[in-house]
């Protein structure tokens, strides 16, 4: 086994009760090649709808859903936001996009082309394969979710470039009670979105979701920010539906209670909002919410970057093989400095305490580096809390 760095996500610490680098995303879509322009199985970097036009991608019958996702992304995030797009033949199901062929899944070609920059993948399904609706939506969605989680784990371990994946709740039947409860799953890097800007029975007969809207909102704000933060204003989308029903007339809370990302409205606020950002896992999972997954993914990247300088380094040791304390402190300081300087406001800390950086690194100097050649490092970052529920006691005040 070659010398390398291994980093694992520590889970179970929080015990939850009921243009930005972090906004560089990839959109993978069922599509059709364009003569003299956009081609399938090829990664493209775009930063505006002008770049999209340069690829000769238009709002055509063949590529309507991809064009729509990109249009809605830039309506939300604004020009300048970096997106990588990748088209796959419509004969393929989404689960096949995450299935390795000769050791490499199709979406890995996009991730590799972006050289690790992509922080999130969003799928746009327009497959010619008819969906088989089981448990309230296309049964391929949950198959794809499992494969997406596996790919995330493998790719992160090999490339040190963690990301998340958002799938569409494709071909949702409209029957809430038929849906799988996502909290029973173990996919803490995968989310499923239900809700679109187009209706099921409209001219374009949408069976998918408004991934461009969600991606654009996430790209516009730092990793720590929940996509549904009300103070950031309403989404740019003028209309949102669950199948043919406007979001404001549908029981979207029932979808949320089952762990799906969806949309909502708020009394006294105009427009639409993302309800919250759950992922397909137990609510007690430290990374159940996308805002926490995005934040820990950034810490992972910077931990690796800082520790890479110490790989195969000569470690001064005591007579018993343990690490000289000053060397251990050097490693700790390097990691903390890298994460703090790189993540800044994405870390929860007391800004009035200059010594509080929101990150801690610990290297136990008693470990025997001479015998094991292995240095164990513990890195912890402090998460933000979120006002998910606000309980108010309201009454009259009287001075008697």
mmCIF file of C-alpha atoms in Angstrom:
data_model
loop_
_atom_site.group_PDB
_atom_site.id
_atom_site.type_symbol
_atom_site.label_atom_id
_atom_site.label_comp_id
_atom_site.label_asym_id
_atom_site.label_seq_id
_atom_site.Cartn_x
_atom_site.Cartn_y
_atom_site.Cartn_z
ATOM 1 C CA UNK A 1 0.000 0.000 0.000
ATOM 2 C CA UNK A 2 1.536 3.306 -1.081
ATOM 3 C CA UNK A 3 2.040 6.109 1.446
ATOM 4 C CA UNK A 4 -1.138 8.159 1.621
ATOM 5 C CA UNK A 5 -3.496 10.129 3.865
ATOM 6 C CA UNK A 6 -6.769 8.579 5.037
ATOM 7 C CA UNK A 7 -9.532 10.815 6.381
ATOM 8 C CA UNK A 8 -12.819 9.499 7.728
ATOM 9 C CA UNK A 9 -15.953 11.463 8.595
ATOM 10 C CA UNK A 10 -16.576 11.360 12.357
ATOM 11 C CA UNK A 11 -20.298 10.910 12.916
ATOM 12 C CA UNK A 12 -22.541 11.076 15.992
ATOM 13 C CA UNK A 13 -21.065 14.173 17.613
ATOM 14 C CA UNK A 14 -23.929 16.607 17.207
ATOM 15 C CA UNK A 15 -26.876 14.467 18.263
ATOM 16 C CA UNK A 16 -29.289 16.724 16.431
ATOM 17 C CA UNK A 17 -32.794 17.021 17.800
ATOM 18 C CA UNK A 18 -35.846 17.216 15.903
ATOM 19 C CA UNK A 19 -18.695 33.710 -7.091
ATOM 20 C CA UNK A 20 -17.815 31.042 -4.497
ATOM 21 C CA UNK A 21 -15.624 27.948 -4.870
ATOM 22 C CA UNK A 22 -18.243 26.200 -2.775
ATOM 23 C CA UNK A 23 -20.794 27.033 -5.489
ATOM 24 C CA UNK A 24 -19.044 25.241 -8.344
ATOM 25 C CA UNK A 25 -21.543 22.589 -9.399
ATOM 26 C CA UNK A 26 -22.027 19.971 -12.084
ATOM 27 C CA UNK A 27 -25.245 19.304 -13.995
ATOM 28 C CA UNK A 28 -25.577 15.883 -15.609
ATOM 29 C CA UNK A 29 -28.460 15.559 -18.037
ATOM 30 C CA UNK A 30 -30.200 13.324 -20.521
ATOM 31 C CA UNK A 31 -29.499 15.177 -23.742
ATOM 32 C CA UNK A 32 -29.005 15.099 -27.499
ATOM 33 C CA UNK A 33 -25.843 16.226 -29.267
ATOM 34 C CA UNK A 34 -25.955 19.434 -31.306
ATOM 35 C CA UNK A 35 -24.232 19.611 -34.689
ATOM 36 C CA UNK A 36 -21.198 21.863 -34.378
ATOM 37 C CA UNK A 37 -21.789 22.411 -30.680
ATOM 38 C CA UNK A 38 -22.677 20.535 -27.515
ATOM 39 C CA UNK A 39 -21.708 16.854 -27.589
ATOM 40 C CA UNK A 40 -22.564 13.940 -25.352
ATOM 41 C CA UNK A 41 -20.090 12.370 -22.926
ATOM 42 C CA UNK A 42 -18.085 15.586 -22.928
ATOM 43 C CA UNK A 43 -17.577 17.980 -20.020
ATOM 44 C CA UNK A 44 -18.163 21.687 -20.593
ATOM 45 C CA UNK A 45 -17.496 24.589 -18.253
ATOM 46 C CA UNK A 46 -19.942 27.493 -18.513
ATOM 47 C CA UNK A 47 -20.253 30.706 -16.547
ATOM 48 C CA UNK A 48 -23.233 32.371 -18.187
ATOM 49 C CA UNK A 49 -26.078 31.781 -20.604
ATOM 50 C CA UNK A 50 -23.829 33.266 -23.294
ATOM 51 C CA UNK A 51 -21.490 30.321 -22.804
ATOM 52 C CA UNK A 52 -24.522 28.055 -23.107
ATOM 53 C CA UNK A 53 -25.472 29.764 -26.367
ATOM 54 C CA UNK A 54 -21.916 29.342 -27.652
ATOM 55 C CA UNK A 55 -22.431 25.573 -27.311
ATOM 56 C CA UNK A 56 -25.516 25.974 -29.527
ATOM 57 C CA UNK A 57 -27.693 24.717 -26.708
ATOM 58 C CA UNK A 58 -31.165 26.172 -27.139
ATOM 59 C CA UNK A 59 -34.615 25.594 -25.717
ATOM 60 C CA UNK A 60 -35.296 22.804 -28.175
ATOM 61 C CA UNK A 61 -37.476 19.736 -27.800
ATOM 62 C CA UNK A 62 -34.364 17.578 -27.522
ATOM 63 C CA UNK A 63 -32.632 19.610 -24.828
ATOM 64 C CA UNK A 64 -35.427 21.558 -23.175
ATOM 65 C CA UNK A 65 -34.848 20.183 -19.680
ATOM 66 C CA UNK A 66 -31.099 20.850 -19.711
ATOM 67 C CA UNK A 67 -31.617 24.351 -21.097
ATOM 68 C CA UNK A 68 -34.319 24.984 -18.510
ATOM 69 C CA UNK A 69 -32.050 23.884 -15.649
ATOM 70 C CA UNK A 70 -29.256 26.172 -16.821
ATOM 71 C CA UNK A 71 -31.612 29.117 -17.373
ATOM 72 C CA UNK A 72 -33.077 28.748 -13.900
ATOM 73 C CA UNK A 73 -29.637 28.318 -12.382
ATOM 74 C CA UNK A 74 -28.380 31.619 -13.773
ATOM 75 C CA UNK A 75 -31.640 33.395 -12.965
ATOM 76 C CA UNK A 76 -30.949 32.476 -9.344
ATOM 77 C CA UNK A 77 -27.150 32.574 -9.068
ATOM 78 C CA UNK A 78 -26.325 35.229 -11.650
ATOM 79 C CA UNK A 79 -23.802 35.249 -14.473
ATOM 80 C CA UNK A 80 -20.262 34.363 -13.451
ATOM 81 C CA UNK A 81 -21.201 31.307 -11.414
ATOM 82 C CA UNK A 82 -19.293 28.262 -12.614
ATOM 83 C CA UNK A 83 -21.184 25.196 -13.785
ATOM 84 C CA UNK A 84 -19.899 22.083 -15.496
ATOM 85 C CA UNK A 85 -22.384 20.281 -17.743
ATOM 86 C CA UNK A 86 -22.309 16.763 -19.091
ATOM 87 C CA UNK A 87 -24.802 15.175 -21.456
ATOM 88 C CA UNK A 88 -25.642 11.470 -21.513
ATOM 89 C CA UNK A 89 -27.692 9.603 -24.104
ATOM 90 C CA UNK A 90 -31.410 9.472 -23.388
ATOM 91 C CA UNK A 91 -31.346 5.692 -23.631
ATOM 92 C CA UNK A 92 -29.606 5.585 -20.229
ATOM 93 C CA UNK A 93 -31.362 5.625 -16.871
ATOM 94 C CA UNK A 94 -29.993 7.882 -14.118
ATOM 95 C CA UNK A 95 -28.777 4.923 -12.066
ATOM 96 C CA UNK A 96 -26.539 3.983 -15.003
ATOM 97 C CA UNK A 97 -24.851 7.377 -14.758
ATOM 98 C CA UNK A 98 -23.478 6.314 -11.376
ATOM 99 C CA UNK A 99 -22.657 2.745 -12.374
ATOM 100 C CA UNK A 100 -18.954 2.084 -13.079
ATOM 101 C CA UNK A 101 -18.076 0.912 -16.572
ATOM 102 C CA UNK A 102 -14.532 -0.434 -16.794
ATOM 103 C CA UNK A 103 -14.017 0.993 -13.306
ATOM 104 C CA UNK A 104 -15.314 4.516 -14.005
ATOM 105 C CA UNK A 105 -18.896 5.755 -13.685
ATOM 106 C CA UNK A 106 -20.035 8.201 -16.413
ATOM 107 C CA UNK A 107 -20.416 11.067 -13.926
ATOM 108 C CA UNK A 108 -16.804 10.530 -12.834
ATOM 109 C CA UNK A 109 -15.723 11.819 -16.240
ATOM 110 C CA UNK A 110 -17.301 15.132 -15.325
ATOM 111 C CA UNK A 111 -15.799 15.169 -11.833
ATOM 112 C CA UNK A 112 -12.353 14.360 -13.218
ATOM 113 C CA UNK A 113 -12.590 16.960 -15.982
ATOM 114 C CA UNK A 114 -13.264 19.642 -13.374
ATOM 115 C CA UNK A 115 -10.183 18.458 -11.438
ATOM 116 C CA UNK A 116 -11.996 18.210 -8.135
ATOM 117 C CA UNK A 117 -13.605 21.669 -8.236
ATOM 118 C CA UNK A 118 -17.180 20.398 -8.310
ATOM 119 C CA UNK A 119 -18.891 20.585 -4.917
ATOM 120 C CA UNK A 120 -22.279 19.241 -5.954
ATOM 121 C CA UNK A 121 -23.868 17.166 -8.723
ATOM 122 C CA UNK A 122 -27.418 17.783 -9.936
ATOM 123 C CA UNK A 123 -29.199 15.364 -12.249
ATOM 124 C CA UNK A 124 -31.663 16.280 -14.997
ATOM 125 C CA UNK A 125 -33.539 13.217 -16.191
ATOM 126 C CA UNK A 126 -35.118 13.247 -19.649
ATOM 127 C CA UNK A 127 -34.593 9.603 -20.452
ATOM 128 C CA UNK A 128 -36.481 7.837 -23.223
ATOM 129 C CA UNK A 129 -36.799 4.859 -20.862
ATOM 130 C CA UNK A 130 -40.318 4.856 -19.449
ATOM 131 C CA UNK A 131 -40.327 5.170 -15.652
ATOM 132 C CA UNK A 132 -41.596 2.331 -13.506
ATOM 133 C CA UNK A 133 -43.429 3.988 -10.637
ATOM 134 C CA UNK A 134 -42.930 2.148 -7.374
ATOM 135 C CA UNK A 135 -43.296 3.675 -3.901
ATOM 136 C CA UNK A 136 -44.617 6.908 -5.338
ATOM 137 C CA UNK A 137 -41.969 7.673 -7.962
ATOM 138 C CA UNK A 138 -39.693 6.145 -10.570
ATOM 139 C CA UNK A 139 -38.079 3.162 -8.881
ATOM 140 C CA UNK A 140 -34.765 4.120 -10.485
ATOM 141 C CA UNK A 141 -34.485 7.162 -8.198
ATOM 142 C CA UNK A 142 -33.652 5.173 -5.076
ATOM 143 C CA UNK A 143 -31.415 2.840 -7.073
ATOM 144 C CA UNK A 144 -29.537 5.897 -8.302
ATOM 145 C CA UNK A 145 -29.403 7.308 -4.755
ATOM 146 C CA UNK A 146 -27.650 4.208 -3.434
ATOM 147 C CA UNK A 147 -25.165 4.222 -6.287
ATOM 148 C CA UNK A 148 -24.567 7.959 -5.911
ATOM 149 C CA UNK A 149 -23.745 7.478 -2.219
ATOM 150 C CA UNK A 150 -21.335 4.659 -3.029
ATOM 151 C CA UNK A 151 -19.629 6.744 -5.691
ATOM 152 C CA UNK A 152 -19.335 9.664 -3.276
ATOM 153 C CA UNK A 153 -17.633 7.465 -0.696
ATOM 154 C CA UNK A 154 -15.252 5.876 -3.187
ATOM 155 C CA UNK A 155 -14.420 9.082 -5.026
ATOM 156 C CA UNK A 156 -13.816 10.967 -1.788
ATOM 157 C CA UNK A 157 -11.466 8.253 -0.525
ATOM 158 C CA UNK A 158 -9.513 8.208 -3.788
ATOM 159 C CA UNK A 159 -9.566 11.842 -4.932
ATOM 160 C CA UNK A 160 -10.028 13.799 -1.674
ATOM 161 C CA UNK A 161 -12.691 15.907 -3.414
ATOM 162 C CA UNK A 162 -16.018 15.298 -1.609
ATOM 163 C CA UNK A 163 -19.268 16.543 -3.097
ATOM 164 C CA UNK A 164 -23.003 15.958 -2.739
ATOM 165 C CA UNK A 165 -25.629 14.770 -5.211
ATOM 166 C CA UNK A 166 -29.181 16.023 -5.729
ATOM 167 C CA UNK A 167 -31.542 13.740 -7.639
ATOM 168 C CA UNK A 168 -35.012 14.521 -8.930
ATOM 169 C CA UNK A 169 -37.978 12.749 -7.397
ATOM 170 C CA UNK A 170 -38.726 11.735 -10.959
ATOM 171 C CA UNK A 171 -42.247 10.759 -12.020
ATOM 172 C CA UNK A 172 -43.656 11.475 -8.565
ATOM 173 C CA UNK A 173 -47.173 10.057 -8.541
ATOM 174 C CA UNK A 174 -48.577 12.772 -6.304
ATOM 175 C CA UNK A 175 -49.449 10.227 -3.612
ATOM 176 C CA UNK A 176 -47.512 11.319 -0.547
ATOM 177 C CA UNK A 177 -48.298 8.223 1.481
ATOM 178 C CA UNK A 178 -46.739 5.995 -1.174
ATOM 179 C CA UNK A 179 -43.298 7.577 -0.897
ATOM 180 C CA UNK A 180 -40.376 5.951 0.861
ATOM 181 C CA UNK A 181 -39.377 7.610 4.132
ATOM 182 C CA UNK A 182 -35.853 8.766 3.352
ATOM 183 C CA UNK A 183 -34.919 8.925 7.034
ATOM 184 C CA UNK A 184 -34.719 5.134 6.948
ATOM 185 C CA UNK A 185 -31.900 5.299 4.386
ATOM 186 C CA UNK A 186 -28.188 5.858 4.885
ATOM 187 C CA UNK A 187 -27.335 8.271 2.067
ATOM 188 C CA UNK A 188 -25.901 11.309 3.835
ATOM 189 C CA UNK A 189 -24.442 12.809 0.664
ATOM 190 C CA UNK A 190 -27.582 12.478 -1.471
ATOM 191 C CA UNK A 191 -30.787 14.505 -1.529
ATOM 192 C CA UNK A 192 -33.994 14.089 -3.528
ATOM 193 C CA UNK A 193 -35.919 17.136 -4.778
ATOM 194 C CA UNK A 194 -39.648 17.230 -5.537
ATOM 195 C CA UNK A 195 -41.222 20.285 -7.168
ATOM 196 C CA UNK A 196 -40.788 22.023 -10.506
ATOM 197 C CA UNK A 197 -41.402 25.291 -12.304
ATOM 198 C CA UNK A 198 -43.432 23.439 -14.936
ATOM 199 C CA UNK A 199 -46.530 21.321 -14.532
ATOM 200 C CA UNK A 200 -46.908 17.616 -15.152
ATOM 201 C CA UNK A 201 -49.652 18.064 -17.740
ATOM 202 C CA UNK A 202 -48.264 21.199 -19.384
ATOM 203 C CA UNK A 203 -46.842 21.555 -22.872
ATOM 204 C CA UNK A 204 -43.487 20.181 -21.662
ATOM 205 C CA UNK A 205 -45.060 17.580 -19.313
ATOM 206 C CA UNK A 206 -42.430 17.789 -16.593
ATOM 207 C CA UNK A 207 -41.813 14.651 -14.561
ATOM 208 C CA UNK A 208 -38.681 16.086 -12.954
ATOM 209 C CA UNK A 209 -37.751 18.840 -10.534
ATOM 210 C CA UNK A 210 -36.384 22.379 -10.525
ATOM 211 C CA UNK A 211 -32.776 21.405 -9.841
ATOM 212 C CA UNK A 212 -31.547 24.593 -11.524
ATOM 213 C CA UNK A 213 -33.449 26.688 -9.002
ATOM 214 C CA UNK A 214 -32.003 24.814 -6.026
ATOM 215 C CA UNK A 215 -28.486 24.744 -7.480
ATOM 216 C CA UNK A 216 -28.609 28.458 -8.222
ATOM 217 C CA UNK A 217 -29.687 29.328 -4.702
ATOM 218 C CA UNK A 218 -26.930 27.167 -3.202
ATOM 219 C CA UNK A 219 -24.315 28.669 -5.530
ATOM 220 C CA UNK A 220 -25.267 32.200 -4.531
ATOM 221 C CA UNK A 221 -24.422 31.769 -0.851
ATOM 222 C CA UNK A 222 -21.633 30.226 1.269
ATOM 223 C CA UNK A 223 -21.632 26.585 2.279
ATOM 224 C CA UNK A 224 -22.956 27.296 5.779
ATOM 225 C CA UNK A 225 -26.153 28.919 4.466
ATOM 226 C CA UNK A 226 -29.343 26.880 4.371
ATOM 227 C CA UNK A 227 -30.990 27.063 0.947
ATOM 228 C CA UNK A 228 -34.256 27.973 2.645
ATOM 229 C CA UNK A 229 -32.946 30.935 4.659
ATOM 230 C CA UNK A 230 -35.854 33.377 4.547
ATOM 231 C CA UNK A 231 -33.727 36.473 5.067
ATOM 232 C CA UNK A 232 -32.023 35.834 1.721
ATOM 233 C CA UNK A 233 -35.279 36.533 -0.078
ATOM 234 C CA UNK A 234 -37.609 34.564 -2.286
ATOM 235 C CA UNK A 235 -36.453 32.400 -5.153
ATOM 236 C CA UNK A 236 -36.378 33.918 -8.619
ATOM 237 C CA UNK A 237 -38.820 31.299 -9.942
ATOM 238 C CA UNK A 238 -42.243 32.968 -10.407
ATOM 239 C CA UNK A 239 -44.156 29.691 -10.162
ATOM 240 C CA UNK A 240 -43.519 26.294 -8.575
ATOM 241 C CA UNK A 241 -45.662 23.186 -8.691
ATOM 242 C CA UNK A 242 -45.958 19.702 -7.285
ATOM 243 C CA UNK A 243 -47.148 17.943 -10.433
ATOM 244 C CA UNK A 244 -50.088 20.167 -11.475
ATOM 245 C CA UNK A 245 -50.750 21.742 -8.083
ATOM 246 C CA UNK A 246 -49.193 25.084 -7.115
ATOM 247 C CA UNK A 247 -46.843 24.652 -4.170
ATOM 248 C CA UNK A 248 -48.992 26.899 -1.978
ATOM 249 C CA UNK A 249 -51.937 24.511 -2.452
ATOM 250 C CA UNK A 250 -50.060 21.279 -1.815
ATOM 251 C CA UNK A 251 -49.119 19.609 1.468
ATOM 252 C CA UNK A 252 -45.379 20.065 0.945
ATOM 253 C CA UNK A 253 -44.786 19.612 4.655
ATOM 254 C CA UNK A 254 -45.694 15.953 4.233
ATOM 255 C CA UNK A 255 -42.907 15.617 1.651
ATOM 256 C CA UNK A 256 -40.487 17.308 4.022
ATOM 257 C CA UNK A 257 -41.486 15.030 6.885
ATOM 258 C CA UNK A 258 -40.468 12.106 4.673
ATOM 259 C CA UNK A 259 -37.039 13.637 4.095
ATOM 260 C CA UNK A 260 -37.478 15.183 0.652
ATOM 261 C CA UNK A 261 -36.213 18.611 -0.366
ATOM 262 C CA UNK A 262 -39.124 20.667 -1.628
ATOM 263 C CA UNK A 263 -40.515 24.183 -1.828
ATOM 264 C CA UNK A 264 -42.864 26.295 0.260
ATOM 265 C CA UNK A 265 -44.354 29.728 0.783
ATOM 266 C CA UNK A 266 -44.355 31.883 3.919
ATOM 267 C CA UNK A 267 -47.198 34.035 5.137
ATOM 268 C CA UNK A 268 -46.396 37.769 4.705
ATOM 269 C CA UNK A 269 -43.543 37.019 2.267
ATOM 270 C CA UNK A 270 -44.063 37.092 -1.474
ATOM 271 C CA UNK A 271 -42.674 34.325 -3.642
ATOM 272 C CA UNK A 272 -41.372 30.824 -3.089
ATOM 273 C CA UNK A 273 -38.690 29.405 -0.822
ATOM 274 C CA UNK A 274 -36.840 26.141 -0.346
ATOM 275 C CA UNK A 275 -38.436 24.509 2.700
ATOM 276 C CA UNK A 276 -35.183 23.047 4.110
ATOM 277 C CA UNK A 277 -32.204 20.985 2.971
ATOM 278 C CA UNK A 278 -32.472 17.404 4.325
ATOM 279 C CA UNK A 279 -30.499 14.534 2.849
ATOM 280 C CA UNK A 280 -31.627 10.916 2.547
ATOM 281 C CA UNK A 281 -30.560 9.671 5.973
ATOM 282 C CA UNK A 282 -31.471 9.561 9.653
ATOM 283 C CA UNK A 283 -32.104 13.042 11.139
ATOM 284 C CA UNK A 284 -29.618 12.153 13.901
ATOM 285 C CA UNK A 285 -26.838 11.801 11.323
ATOM 286 C CA UNK A 286 -24.417 14.725 11.704
ATOM 287 C CA UNK A 287 -24.662 15.309 7.947
ATOM 288 C CA UNK A 288 -28.422 15.004 7.596
ATOM 289 C CA UNK A 289 -28.663 18.593 6.369
ATOM 290 C CA UNK A 290 -27.003 19.769 3.178
ATOM 291 C CA UNK A 291 -25.597 22.904 4.837
ATOM 292 C CA UNK A 292 -23.641 20.682 7.237
ATOM 293 C CA UNK A 293 -22.585 18.282 4.480
ATOM 294 C CA UNK A 294 -21.261 21.187 2.403
ATOM 295 C CA UNK A 295 -19.377 22.642 5.383
ATOM 296 C CA UNK A 296 -17.733 19.380 6.425
ATOM 297 C CA UNK A 297 -16.802 18.670 2.810
ATOM 298 C CA UNK A 298 -14.853 21.923 2.690
ATOM 299 C CA UNK A 299 -13.078 21.076 5.941
ATOM 300 C CA UNK A 300 -12.182 17.689 4.458
ATOM 301 C CA UNK A 301 -10.608 19.306 1.397
ATOM 302 C CA UNK A 302 -8.528 21.743 3.423
ATOM 303 C CA UNK A 303 -7.474 19.141 5.973
ATOM 304 C CA UNK A 304 -6.084 17.074 3.127
ATOM 305 C CA UNK A 305 -4.355 20.061 1.575
ATOM 306 C CA UNK A 306 -2.680 21.020 4.852
ATOM 307 C CA UNK A 307 -1.615 17.479 5.746
ATOM 308 C CA UNK A 308 -0.266 16.687 2.304
ATOM 309 C CA UNK A 309 2.839 18.751 3.118
ATOM 310 C CA UNK A 310 3.603 16.298 5.932
ATOM 311 C CA UNK A 311 3.297 13.109 3.889
ATOM 312 C CA UNK A 312 6.602 11.132 4.078
ATOM 313 C CA UNK A 313 8.051 13.893 6.243
ATOM 314 C CA UNK A 314 10.779 13.011 8.769
ATOM 315 C CA UNK A 315 9.158 13.007 12.198
ATOM 316 C CA UNK A 316 11.431 13.696 15.176
ATOM 317 C CA UNK A 317 10.814 11.061 17.847
ATOM 318 C CA UNK A 318 11.539 10.471 21.501
ATOM 319 C CA UNK A 319 13.472 7.434 22.709
ATOM 320 C CA UNK A 320 10.249 5.427 23.038
ATOM 321 C CA UNK A 321 9.222 6.218 19.448
ATOM 322 C CA UNK A 322 6.630 8.845 20.380
ATOM 323 C CA UNK A 323 6.371 12.135 18.502
ATOM 324 C CA UNK A 324 8.296 15.166 19.750
ATOM 325 C CA UNK A 325 5.610 17.502 21.100
ATOM 326 C CA UNK A 326 6.741 20.527 19.098
ATOM 327 C CA UNK A 327 6.330 18.598 15.854
ATOM 328 C CA UNK A 328 2.821 17.565 16.839
ATOM 329 C CA UNK A 329 2.005 21.217 17.545
ATOM 330 C CA UNK A 330 3.408 22.216 14.152
ATOM 331 C CA UNK A 331 1.024 19.839 12.423
ATOM 332 C CA UNK A 332 -1.924 21.026 14.515
ATOM 333 C CA UNK A 333 -1.195 24.664 13.767
ATOM 334 C CA UNK A 334 -0.822 24.043 10.040
ATOM 335 C CA UNK A 335 -4.192 22.325 9.789
ATOM 336 C CA UNK A 336 -6.042 24.853 11.928
ATOM 337 C CA UNK A 337 -4.497 27.766 10.051
ATOM 338 C CA UNK A 338 -5.349 26.300 6.648
ATOM 339 C CA UNK A 339 -8.981 25.602 7.514
ATOM 340 C CA UNK A 340 -9.520 28.921 9.286
ATOM 341 C CA UNK A 341 -7.914 30.998 6.539
ATOM 342 C CA UNK A 342 -9.757 29.103 3.797
ATOM 343 C CA UNK A 343 -13.206 28.719 5.314
ATOM 344 C CA UNK A 344 -13.456 31.871 7.405
ATOM 345 C CA UNK A 345 -17.085 32.757 7.967
ATOM 346 C CA UNK A 346 -18.235 29.209 7.212
ATOM 347 C CA UNK A 347 -16.930 28.290 10.680
ATOM 348 C CA UNK A 348 -19.001 28.905 13.797
ATOM 349 C CA UNK A 349 -16.947 30.862 16.355
ATOM 350 C CA UNK A 350 -16.999 33.662 18.891
ATOM 351 C CA UNK A 351 -15.832 36.659 16.864
ATOM 352 C CA UNK A 352 -15.094 38.526 20.102
ATOM 353 C CA UNK A 353 -12.511 35.903 21.085
ATOM 354 C CA UNK A 354 -9.429 36.203 18.890
ATOM 355 C CA UNK A 355 -8.289 32.747 19.969
ATOM 356 C CA UNK A 356 -11.520 31.101 18.867
ATOM 357 C CA UNK A 357 -11.103 29.934 15.267
ATOM 358 C CA UNK A 358 -13.931 27.425 15.181
ATOM 359 C CA UNK A 359 -11.514 24.607 14.322
ATOM 360 C CA UNK A 360 -9.386 22.306 16.462
ATOM 361 C CA UNK A 361 -6.698 19.887 15.392
ATOM 362 C CA UNK A 362 -5.121 17.369 17.768
ATOM 363 C CA UNK A 363 -2.105 15.151 17.234
ATOM 364 C CA UNK A 364 -1.449 12.843 20.183
ATOM 365 C CA UNK A 365 2.321 13.003 20.724
ATOM 366 C CA UNK A 366 2.337 9.665 22.592
ATOM 367 C CA UNK A 367 1.616 7.633 19.450
ATOM 368 C CA UNK A 368 4.592 5.572 18.308
ATOM 369 C CA UNK A 369 5.462 6.947 14.892
ATOM 370 C CA UNK A 370 8.673 4.932 14.601
ATOM 371 C CA UNK A 371 6.948 1.560 14.873
ATOM 372 C CA UNK A 372 3.699 2.341 13.021
ATOM 373 C CA UNK A 373 4.727 5.042 10.509
ATOM 374 C CA UNK A 374 1.168 6.218 10.989
ATOM 375 C CA UNK A 375 0.167 9.555 12.508
ATOM 376 C CA UNK A 376 -3.406 9.859 13.684
ATOM 377 C CA UNK A 377 -4.897 13.343 13.464
ATOM 378 C CA UNK A 378 -8.260 14.488 14.830
ATOM 379 C CA UNK A 379 -9.812 17.571 13.204
ATOM 380 C CA UNK A 380 -13.015 19.126 14.523
ATOM 381 C CA UNK A 381 -14.925 22.125 13.256
ATOM 382 C CA UNK A 382 -17.763 23.805 15.112
ATOM 383 C CA UNK A 383 -21.125 23.731 13.307
ATOM 384 C CA UNK A 384 -23.656 26.521 13.217
ATOM 385 C CA UNK A 385 -27.048 26.031 14.767
ATOM 386 C CA UNK A 386 -30.127 26.818 12.665
ATOM 387 C CA UNK A 387 -33.493 28.264 13.698
ATOM 388 C CA UNK A 388 -35.506 25.387 12.319
ATOM 389 C CA UNK A 389 -38.278 25.835 14.859
ATOM 390 C CA UNK A 390 -39.008 29.030 16.778
ATOM 391 C CA UNK A 391 -41.354 28.660 19.760
ATOM 392 C CA UNK A 392 -42.950 31.819 21.095
ATOM 393 C CA UNK A 393 -44.988 32.425 24.223
ATOM 394 C CA UNK A 394 -47.224 35.408 23.493
ATOM 395 C CA UNK A 395 -49.541 37.181 25.911
ATOM 396 C CA UNK A 396 -50.501 40.519 27.422
ATOM 397 C CA UNK A 397 -48.366 42.530 29.772
ATOM 398 C CA UNK A 398 -50.098 44.289 32.633
ATOM 399 C CA UNK A 399 -48.606 46.186 35.553
ATOM 400 C CA UNK A 400 -50.857 45.461 38.523
#
